[in-house]
Short mmCIF file of C-alpha atoms (C1' of nucleotides) in Angstrom, two decimals:
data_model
loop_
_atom_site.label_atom_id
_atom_site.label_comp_id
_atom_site.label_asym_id
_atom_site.label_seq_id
_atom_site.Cartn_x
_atom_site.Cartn_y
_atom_site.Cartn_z
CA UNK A 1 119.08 123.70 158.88
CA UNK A 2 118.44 122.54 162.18
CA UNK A 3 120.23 125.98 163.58
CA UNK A 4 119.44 129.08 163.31
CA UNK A 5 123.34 130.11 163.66
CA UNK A 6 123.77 132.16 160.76
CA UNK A 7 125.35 130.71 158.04
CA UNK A 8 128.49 132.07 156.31
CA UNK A 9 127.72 131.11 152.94
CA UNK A 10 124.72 131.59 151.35
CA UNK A 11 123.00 130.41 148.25
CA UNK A 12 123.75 134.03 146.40
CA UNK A 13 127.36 133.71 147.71
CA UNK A 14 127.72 130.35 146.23
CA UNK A 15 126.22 131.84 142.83
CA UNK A 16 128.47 134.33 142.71
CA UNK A 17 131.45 132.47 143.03
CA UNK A 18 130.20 129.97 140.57
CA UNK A 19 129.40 133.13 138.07
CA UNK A 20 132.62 134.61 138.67
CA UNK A 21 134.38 130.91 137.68
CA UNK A 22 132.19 130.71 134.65
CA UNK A 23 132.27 134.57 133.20
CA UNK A 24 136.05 134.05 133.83
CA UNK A 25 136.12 130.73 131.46
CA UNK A 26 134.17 131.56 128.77
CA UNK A 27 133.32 135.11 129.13
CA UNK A 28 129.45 137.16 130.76
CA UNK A 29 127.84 136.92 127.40
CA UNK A 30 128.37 133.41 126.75
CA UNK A 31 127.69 132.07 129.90
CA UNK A 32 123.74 131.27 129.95
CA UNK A 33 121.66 131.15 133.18
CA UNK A 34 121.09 127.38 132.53
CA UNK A 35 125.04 126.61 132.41
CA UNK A 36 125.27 128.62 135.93
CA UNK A 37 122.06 127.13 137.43
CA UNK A 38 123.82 123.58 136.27
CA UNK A 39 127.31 124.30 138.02
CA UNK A 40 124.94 125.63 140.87
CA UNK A 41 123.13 121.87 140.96
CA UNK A 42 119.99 123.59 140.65
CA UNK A 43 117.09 125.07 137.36
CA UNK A 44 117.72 127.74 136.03
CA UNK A 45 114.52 129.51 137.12
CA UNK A 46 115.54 128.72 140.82
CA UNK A 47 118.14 130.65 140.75
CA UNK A 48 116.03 133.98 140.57
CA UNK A 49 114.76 133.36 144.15
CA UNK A 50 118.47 134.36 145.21
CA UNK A 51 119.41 136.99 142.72
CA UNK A 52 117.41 139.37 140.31
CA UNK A 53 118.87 139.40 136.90
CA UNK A 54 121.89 138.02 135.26
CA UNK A 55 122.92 141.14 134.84
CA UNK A 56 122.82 141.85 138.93
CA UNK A 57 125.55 139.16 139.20
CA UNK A 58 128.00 140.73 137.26
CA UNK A 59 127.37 144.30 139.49
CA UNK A 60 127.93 142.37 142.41
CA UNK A 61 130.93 140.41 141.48
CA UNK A 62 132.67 143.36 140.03
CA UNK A 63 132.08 145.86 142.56
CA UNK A 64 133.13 143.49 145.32
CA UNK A 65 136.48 143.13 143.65
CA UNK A 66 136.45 147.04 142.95
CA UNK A 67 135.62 147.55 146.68
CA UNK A 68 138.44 145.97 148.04
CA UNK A 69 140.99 148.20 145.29
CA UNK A 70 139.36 150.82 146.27
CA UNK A 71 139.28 150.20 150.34
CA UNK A 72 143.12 148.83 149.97
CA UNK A 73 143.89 152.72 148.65
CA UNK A 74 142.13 154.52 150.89
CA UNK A 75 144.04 152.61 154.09
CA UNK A 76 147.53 153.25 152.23
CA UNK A 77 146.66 156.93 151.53
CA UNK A 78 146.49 157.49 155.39
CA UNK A 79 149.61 155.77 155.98
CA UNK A 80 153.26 157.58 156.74
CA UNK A 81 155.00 156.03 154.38
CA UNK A 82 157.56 157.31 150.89
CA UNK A 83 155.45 157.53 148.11
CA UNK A 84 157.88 155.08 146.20
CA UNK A 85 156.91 152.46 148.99
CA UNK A 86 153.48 152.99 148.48
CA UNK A 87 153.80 152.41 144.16
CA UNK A 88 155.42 149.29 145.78
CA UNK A 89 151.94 148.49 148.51
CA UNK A 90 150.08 148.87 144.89
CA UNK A 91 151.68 146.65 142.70
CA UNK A 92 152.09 143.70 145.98
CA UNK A 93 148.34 144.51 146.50
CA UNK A 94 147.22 143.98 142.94
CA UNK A 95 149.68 140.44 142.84
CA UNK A 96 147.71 139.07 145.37
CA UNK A 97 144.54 140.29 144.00
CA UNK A 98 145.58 138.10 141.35
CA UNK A 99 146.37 135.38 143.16
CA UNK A 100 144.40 134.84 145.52
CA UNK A 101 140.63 136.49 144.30
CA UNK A 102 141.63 135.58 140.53
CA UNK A 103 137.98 134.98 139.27
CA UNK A 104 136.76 138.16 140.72
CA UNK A 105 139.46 140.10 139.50
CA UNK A 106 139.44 138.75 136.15
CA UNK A 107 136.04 139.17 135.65
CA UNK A 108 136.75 143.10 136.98
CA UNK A 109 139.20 143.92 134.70
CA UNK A 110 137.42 141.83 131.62
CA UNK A 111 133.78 142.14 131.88
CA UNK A 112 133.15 145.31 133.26
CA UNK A 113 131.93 146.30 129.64
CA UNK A 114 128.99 144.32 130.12
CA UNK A 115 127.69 146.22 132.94
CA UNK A 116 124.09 147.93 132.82
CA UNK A 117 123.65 151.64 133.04
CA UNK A 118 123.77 153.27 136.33
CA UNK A 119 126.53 150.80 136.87
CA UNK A 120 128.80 150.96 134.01
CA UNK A 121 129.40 154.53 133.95
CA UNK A 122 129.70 154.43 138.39
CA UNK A 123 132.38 152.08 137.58
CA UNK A 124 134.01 153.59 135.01
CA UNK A 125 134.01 156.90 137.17
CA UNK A 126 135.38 155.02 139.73
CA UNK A 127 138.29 153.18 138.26
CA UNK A 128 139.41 157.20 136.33
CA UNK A 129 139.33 158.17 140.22
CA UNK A 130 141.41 155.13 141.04
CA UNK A 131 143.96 155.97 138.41
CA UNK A 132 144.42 159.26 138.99
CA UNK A 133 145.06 158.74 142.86
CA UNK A 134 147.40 156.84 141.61
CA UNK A 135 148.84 159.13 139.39
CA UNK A 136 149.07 161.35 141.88
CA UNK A 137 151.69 159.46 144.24
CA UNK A 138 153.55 158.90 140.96
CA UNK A 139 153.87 162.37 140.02
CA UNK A 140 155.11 162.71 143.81
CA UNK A 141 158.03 160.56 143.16
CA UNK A 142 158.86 162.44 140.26
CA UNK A 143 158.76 166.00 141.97
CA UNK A 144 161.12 164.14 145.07
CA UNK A 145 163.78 162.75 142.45
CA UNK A 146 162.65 159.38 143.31
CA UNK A 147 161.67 158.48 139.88
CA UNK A 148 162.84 159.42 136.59
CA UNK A 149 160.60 161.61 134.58
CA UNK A 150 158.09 159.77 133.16
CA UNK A 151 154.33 160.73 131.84
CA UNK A 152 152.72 159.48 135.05
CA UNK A 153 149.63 158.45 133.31
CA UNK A 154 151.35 155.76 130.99
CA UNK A 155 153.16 154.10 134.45
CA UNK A 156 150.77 153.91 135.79
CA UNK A 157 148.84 152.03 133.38
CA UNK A 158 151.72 149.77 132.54
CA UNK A 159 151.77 148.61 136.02
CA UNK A 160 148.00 147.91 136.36
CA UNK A 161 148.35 146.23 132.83
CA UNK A 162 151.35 144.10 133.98
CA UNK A 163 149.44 142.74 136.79
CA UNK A 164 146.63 141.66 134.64
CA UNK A 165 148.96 139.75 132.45
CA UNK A 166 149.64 137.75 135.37
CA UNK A 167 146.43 135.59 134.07
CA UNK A 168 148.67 133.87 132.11
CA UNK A 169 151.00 132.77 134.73
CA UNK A 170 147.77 131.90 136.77
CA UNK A 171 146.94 129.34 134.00
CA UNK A 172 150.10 127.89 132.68
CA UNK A 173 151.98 125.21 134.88
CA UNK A 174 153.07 127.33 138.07
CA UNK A 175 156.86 126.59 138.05
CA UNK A 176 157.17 130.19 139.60
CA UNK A 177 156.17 130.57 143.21
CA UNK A 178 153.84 133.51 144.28
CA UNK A 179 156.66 135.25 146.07
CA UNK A 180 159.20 134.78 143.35
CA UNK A 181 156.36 136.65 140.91
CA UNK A 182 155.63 139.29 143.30
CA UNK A 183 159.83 140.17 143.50
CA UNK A 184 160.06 140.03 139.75
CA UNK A 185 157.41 142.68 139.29
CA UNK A 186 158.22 144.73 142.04
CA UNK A 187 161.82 144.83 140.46
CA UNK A 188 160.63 144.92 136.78
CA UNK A 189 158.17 148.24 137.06
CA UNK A 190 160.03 150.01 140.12
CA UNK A 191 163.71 149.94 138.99
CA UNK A 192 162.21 150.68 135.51
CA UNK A 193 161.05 153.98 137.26
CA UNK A 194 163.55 155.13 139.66
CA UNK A 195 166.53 157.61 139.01
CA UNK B 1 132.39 147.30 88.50
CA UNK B 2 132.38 148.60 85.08
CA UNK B 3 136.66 147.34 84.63
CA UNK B 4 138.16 144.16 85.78
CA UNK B 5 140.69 146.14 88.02
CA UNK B 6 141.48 144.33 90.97
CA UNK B 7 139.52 146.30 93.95
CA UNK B 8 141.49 146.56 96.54
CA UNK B 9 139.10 146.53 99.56
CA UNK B 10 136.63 143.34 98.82
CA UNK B 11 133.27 142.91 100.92
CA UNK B 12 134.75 140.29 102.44
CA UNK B 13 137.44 143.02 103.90
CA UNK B 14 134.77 145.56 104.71
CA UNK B 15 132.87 142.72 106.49
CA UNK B 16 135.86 141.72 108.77
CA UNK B 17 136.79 145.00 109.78
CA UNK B 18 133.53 146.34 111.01
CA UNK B 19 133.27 142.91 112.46
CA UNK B 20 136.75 144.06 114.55
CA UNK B 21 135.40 147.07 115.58
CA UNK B 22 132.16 145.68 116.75
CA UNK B 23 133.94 142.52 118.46
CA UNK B 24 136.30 144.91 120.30
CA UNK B 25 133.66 147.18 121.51
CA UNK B 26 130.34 144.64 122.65
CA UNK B 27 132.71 141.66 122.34
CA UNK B 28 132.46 138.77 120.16
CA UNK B 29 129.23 136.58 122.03
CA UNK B 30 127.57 140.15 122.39
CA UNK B 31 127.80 141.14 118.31
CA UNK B 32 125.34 139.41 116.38
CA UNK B 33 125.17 138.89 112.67
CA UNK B 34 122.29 140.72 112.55
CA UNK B 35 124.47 143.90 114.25
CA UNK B 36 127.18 143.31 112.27
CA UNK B 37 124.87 143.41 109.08
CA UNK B 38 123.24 146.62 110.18
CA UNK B 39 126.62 147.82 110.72
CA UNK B 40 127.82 146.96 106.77
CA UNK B 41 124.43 147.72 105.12
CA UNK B 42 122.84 144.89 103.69
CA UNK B 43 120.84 142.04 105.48
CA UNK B 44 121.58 139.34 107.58
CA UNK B 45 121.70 136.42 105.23
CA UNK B 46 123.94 138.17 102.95
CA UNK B 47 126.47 137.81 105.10
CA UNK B 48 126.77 134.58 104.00
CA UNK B 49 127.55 135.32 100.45
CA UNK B 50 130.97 136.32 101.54
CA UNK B 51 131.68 134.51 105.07
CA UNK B 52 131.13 131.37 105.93
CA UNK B 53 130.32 131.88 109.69
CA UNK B 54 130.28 133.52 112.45
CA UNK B 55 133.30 131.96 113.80
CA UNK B 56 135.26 131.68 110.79
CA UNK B 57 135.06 135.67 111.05
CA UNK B 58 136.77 135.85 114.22
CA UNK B 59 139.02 133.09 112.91
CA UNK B 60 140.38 135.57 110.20
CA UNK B 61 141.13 138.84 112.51
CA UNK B 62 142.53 136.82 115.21
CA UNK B 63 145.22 134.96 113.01
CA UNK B 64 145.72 138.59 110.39
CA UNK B 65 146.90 140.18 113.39
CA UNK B 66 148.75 136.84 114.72
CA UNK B 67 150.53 136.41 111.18
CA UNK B 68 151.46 140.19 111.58
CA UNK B 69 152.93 139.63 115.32
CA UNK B 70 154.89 135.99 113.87
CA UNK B 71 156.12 137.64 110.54
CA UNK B 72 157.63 140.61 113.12
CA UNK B 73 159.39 137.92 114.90
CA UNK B 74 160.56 136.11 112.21
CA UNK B 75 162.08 138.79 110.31
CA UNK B 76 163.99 140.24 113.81
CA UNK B 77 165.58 137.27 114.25
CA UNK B 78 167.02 137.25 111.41
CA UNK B 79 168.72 140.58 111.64
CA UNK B 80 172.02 141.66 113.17
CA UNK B 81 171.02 143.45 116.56
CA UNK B 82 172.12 143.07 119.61
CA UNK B 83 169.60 141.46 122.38
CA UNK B 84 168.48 144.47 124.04
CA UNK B 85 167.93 145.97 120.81
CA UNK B 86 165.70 143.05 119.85
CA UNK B 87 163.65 143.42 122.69
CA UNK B 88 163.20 147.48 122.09
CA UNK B 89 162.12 146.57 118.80
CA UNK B 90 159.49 143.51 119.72
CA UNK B 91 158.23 146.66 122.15
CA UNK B 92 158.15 149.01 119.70
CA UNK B 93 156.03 146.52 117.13
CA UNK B 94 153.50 145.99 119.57
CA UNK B 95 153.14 149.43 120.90
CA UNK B 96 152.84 150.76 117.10
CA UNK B 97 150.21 147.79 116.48
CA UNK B 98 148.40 148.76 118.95
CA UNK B 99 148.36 152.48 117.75
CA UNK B 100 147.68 151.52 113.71
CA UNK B 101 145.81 148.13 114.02
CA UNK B 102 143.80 148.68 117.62
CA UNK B 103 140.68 146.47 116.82
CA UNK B 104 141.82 143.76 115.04
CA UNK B 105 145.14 144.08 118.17
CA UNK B 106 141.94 143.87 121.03
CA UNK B 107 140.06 141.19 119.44
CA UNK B 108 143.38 139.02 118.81
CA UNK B 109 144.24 139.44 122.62
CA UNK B 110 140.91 139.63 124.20
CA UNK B 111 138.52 137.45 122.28
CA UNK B 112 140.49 134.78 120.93
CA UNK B 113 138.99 132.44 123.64
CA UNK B 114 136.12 132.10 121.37
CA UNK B 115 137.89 130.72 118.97
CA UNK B 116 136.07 127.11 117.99
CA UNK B 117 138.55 124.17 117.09
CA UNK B 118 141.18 123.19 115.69
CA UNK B 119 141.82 127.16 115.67
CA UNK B 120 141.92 127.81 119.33
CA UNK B 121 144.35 124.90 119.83
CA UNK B 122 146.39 126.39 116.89
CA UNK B 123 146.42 129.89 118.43
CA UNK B 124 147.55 128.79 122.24
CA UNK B 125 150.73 126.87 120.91
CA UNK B 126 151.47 129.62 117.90
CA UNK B 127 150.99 132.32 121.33
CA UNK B 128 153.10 129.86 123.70
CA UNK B 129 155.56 129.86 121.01
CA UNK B 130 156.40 133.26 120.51
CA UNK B 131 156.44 134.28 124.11
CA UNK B 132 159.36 131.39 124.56
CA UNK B 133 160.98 132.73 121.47
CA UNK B 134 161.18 135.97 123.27
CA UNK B 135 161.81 134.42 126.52
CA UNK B 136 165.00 132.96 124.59
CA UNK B 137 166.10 136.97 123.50
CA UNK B 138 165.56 137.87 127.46
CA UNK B 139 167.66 134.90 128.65
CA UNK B 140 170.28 135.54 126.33
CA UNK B 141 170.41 139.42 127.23
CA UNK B 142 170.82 138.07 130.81
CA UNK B 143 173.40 136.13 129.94
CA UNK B 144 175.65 138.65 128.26
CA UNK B 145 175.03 140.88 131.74
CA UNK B 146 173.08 143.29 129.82
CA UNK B 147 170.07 142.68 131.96
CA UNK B 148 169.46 142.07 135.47
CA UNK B 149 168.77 138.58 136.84
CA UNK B 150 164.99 138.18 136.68
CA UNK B 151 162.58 135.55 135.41
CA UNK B 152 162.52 135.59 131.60
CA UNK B 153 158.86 134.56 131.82
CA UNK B 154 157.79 137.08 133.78
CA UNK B 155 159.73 139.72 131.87
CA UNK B 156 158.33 138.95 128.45
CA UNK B 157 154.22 138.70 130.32
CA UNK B 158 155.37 142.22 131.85
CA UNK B 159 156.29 143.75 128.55
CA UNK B 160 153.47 141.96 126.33
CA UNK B 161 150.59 143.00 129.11
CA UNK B 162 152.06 146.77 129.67
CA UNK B 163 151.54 146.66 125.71
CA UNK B 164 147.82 145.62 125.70
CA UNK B 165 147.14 148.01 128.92
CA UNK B 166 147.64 151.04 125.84
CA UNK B 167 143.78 150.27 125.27
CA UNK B 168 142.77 152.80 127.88
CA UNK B 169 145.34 155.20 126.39
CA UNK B 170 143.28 154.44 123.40
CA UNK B 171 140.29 155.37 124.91
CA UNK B 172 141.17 158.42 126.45
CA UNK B 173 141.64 162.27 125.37
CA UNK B 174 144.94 161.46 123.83
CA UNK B 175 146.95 164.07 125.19
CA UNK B 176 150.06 162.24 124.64
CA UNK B 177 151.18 161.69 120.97
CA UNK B 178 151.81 157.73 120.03
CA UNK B 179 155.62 159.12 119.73
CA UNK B 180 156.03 159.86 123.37
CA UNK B 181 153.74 156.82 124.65
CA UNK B 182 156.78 154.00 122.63
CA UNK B 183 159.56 156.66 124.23
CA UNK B 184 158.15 155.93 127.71
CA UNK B 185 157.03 152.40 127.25
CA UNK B 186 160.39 151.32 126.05
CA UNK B 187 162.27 154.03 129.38
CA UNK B 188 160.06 152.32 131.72
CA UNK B 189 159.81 148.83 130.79
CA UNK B 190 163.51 148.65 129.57
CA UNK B 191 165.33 150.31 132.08
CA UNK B 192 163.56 148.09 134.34
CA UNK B 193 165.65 145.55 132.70
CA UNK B 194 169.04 146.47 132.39
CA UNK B 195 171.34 146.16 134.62
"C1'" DC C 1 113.05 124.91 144.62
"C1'" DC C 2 110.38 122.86 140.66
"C1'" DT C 3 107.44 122.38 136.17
"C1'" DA C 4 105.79 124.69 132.54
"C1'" DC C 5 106.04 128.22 129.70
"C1'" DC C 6 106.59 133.19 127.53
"C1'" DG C 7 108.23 136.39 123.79
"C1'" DA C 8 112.52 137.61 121.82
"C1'" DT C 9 116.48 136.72 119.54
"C1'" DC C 10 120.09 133.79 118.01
"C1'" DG C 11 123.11 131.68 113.84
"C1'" DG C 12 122.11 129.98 109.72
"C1'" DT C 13 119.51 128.03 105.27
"C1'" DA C 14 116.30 127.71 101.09
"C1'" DG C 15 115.09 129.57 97.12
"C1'" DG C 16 115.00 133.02 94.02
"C1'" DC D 1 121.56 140.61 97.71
"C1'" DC D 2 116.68 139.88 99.41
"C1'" DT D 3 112.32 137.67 101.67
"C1'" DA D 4 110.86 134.20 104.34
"C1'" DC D 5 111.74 131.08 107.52
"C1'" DC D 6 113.96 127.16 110.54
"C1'" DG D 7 115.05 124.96 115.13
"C1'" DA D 8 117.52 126.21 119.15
"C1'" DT D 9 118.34 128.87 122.89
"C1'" DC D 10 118.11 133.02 125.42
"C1'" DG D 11 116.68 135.73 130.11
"C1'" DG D 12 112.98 135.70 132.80
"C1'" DT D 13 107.96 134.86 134.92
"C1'" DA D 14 103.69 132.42 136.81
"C1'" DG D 15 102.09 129.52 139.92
"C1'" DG D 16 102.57 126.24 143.13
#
DNA sequence: CCTACCGATCGGTAGG
DNA sequence: CCTACCGATCGGTAGG
């Protein structure tokens, strides 16, 4: 504290990622502000000088993870590239989602029902939106013969579902390297789609 | 209650399943006995005149739909069918549970982390269990060159996850009839497969 | 960042 | 199946 140089982490980032390990474990509703304030190392009512409601946490930890889906999209969409490579951007983006922001994204795809109106129904609107880019780009490999037909809707939901299976790998003994998970996948849900 | 005929739908039964339905929508920490009361009509504390506890609720939904998923197995292995066949038919089951029994399927796979002991240790190694006995069926499909080389684990976490992805389906307008959801469930995840 | 504390609600019990 | 109630814990605030 003897420098002002800004620091990187602050108090409400180390919250968060304490939340995000604790809604992860056991879940937003049965994690209590005193369990988090403990993990933090400091009372429970201290921890309202960094954030504003228990409820706030969960906002933040689950649009940060929704961001970065979102942003990830938005940079492929621009991109000159088949539309069957970018199915195959998604499903290596949402791996290492997994792997490497695995509280956040757990927490995303789990707890998201716990959310406070405005923010529950923004995310909701967001993640339909999400889909049915997605949708889109399959229905494009369809219409070039890249894919079989297939109700676009249901593939793509079986590939975001796959990847959120995953959680289970994450947890068991990790005999299967990162890369070696990301291949299977990719060859699992692609193959399974084209012609 | 005027004859001594057996009713066929207890309290006990009506309890549990609007217990399901509440567990799958707020979750099981969020749904109190008071909710849950509301929900069936009397008070509170008669709860108690037909359940035990709150836990020993979820304990009975988790492990009906478990028993259902184990007697499944038990029964297909058993039978005369090639491999690949098997493994159309364990994707079938689930898909079709999800479809008939969808809240007492959600709670089994979502909220069986608050189970309380010795149940949640039961439930992990009865889960582990099955997903090695269908590891086994992939290996063995593998073997005979009817699939493609790929990690039996990751296979059988691809297929089981797809599966419990059919919640937003669920959710949704329902434009697709359950018929056509198994028929591209078992093209996309199947195909993915073979060789 | 802490101590002290609030009203509300929790799962569950006693007794009828 | 109800009324009445228990001790515990909840998210959050006041004041320093």
């Amino acid at each position: 504290m003897s420098k002002n140089a800004p620091k990187k982490t602050t108090k409400k980032e180390i919250i968060l990622d304490k939340a995000s390990v604790m809604f992860r474990e056991k879940g937003f509703s049965a994690t209590s502000m005193r369990d988090l304030a403990e993990s933090v190392g400091i009372e429970a009512a201290s921890l309202y000088n960094h954030i504003q409601s228990k409820s706030q946490i969960l906002q933040e930890i689950v649009f940060r993870a929704a961001d970065d889906c979102n942003q990830h999209l938005e940079k492929l969409t621009t991109e000159n590239a088949s539309c069957t490579t970018k199915i195959e951007s998604i499903i290596r983006f949402h791996v290492q989602m997994m792997m490497n922001r695995f509280e956040d994204y757990h927490v995303m795809t789990h707890e998201w029902i716990h959310l406070s109106e405005p923010h529950l129904s923004s995310f909701i609107s967001q993640r339909r939106n999400y889909v049915q880019q997605l949708e889109a780009i399959v229905e494009e490999c369809i219409q070039k013969k890249e894919f079989k037909t297939i109700i676009p809707y249901v593939a793509v939901l079986t590939i975001l579902s796959a990847v959120r299976g995953l959680e289970f790998w994450h947890r068991s003994q990790k005999k299967i390297t990162p890369a070696e998970l990301e291949e299977n996948m990719v060859t699992h849900l692609i193959s399974g789609l084209k012609k």
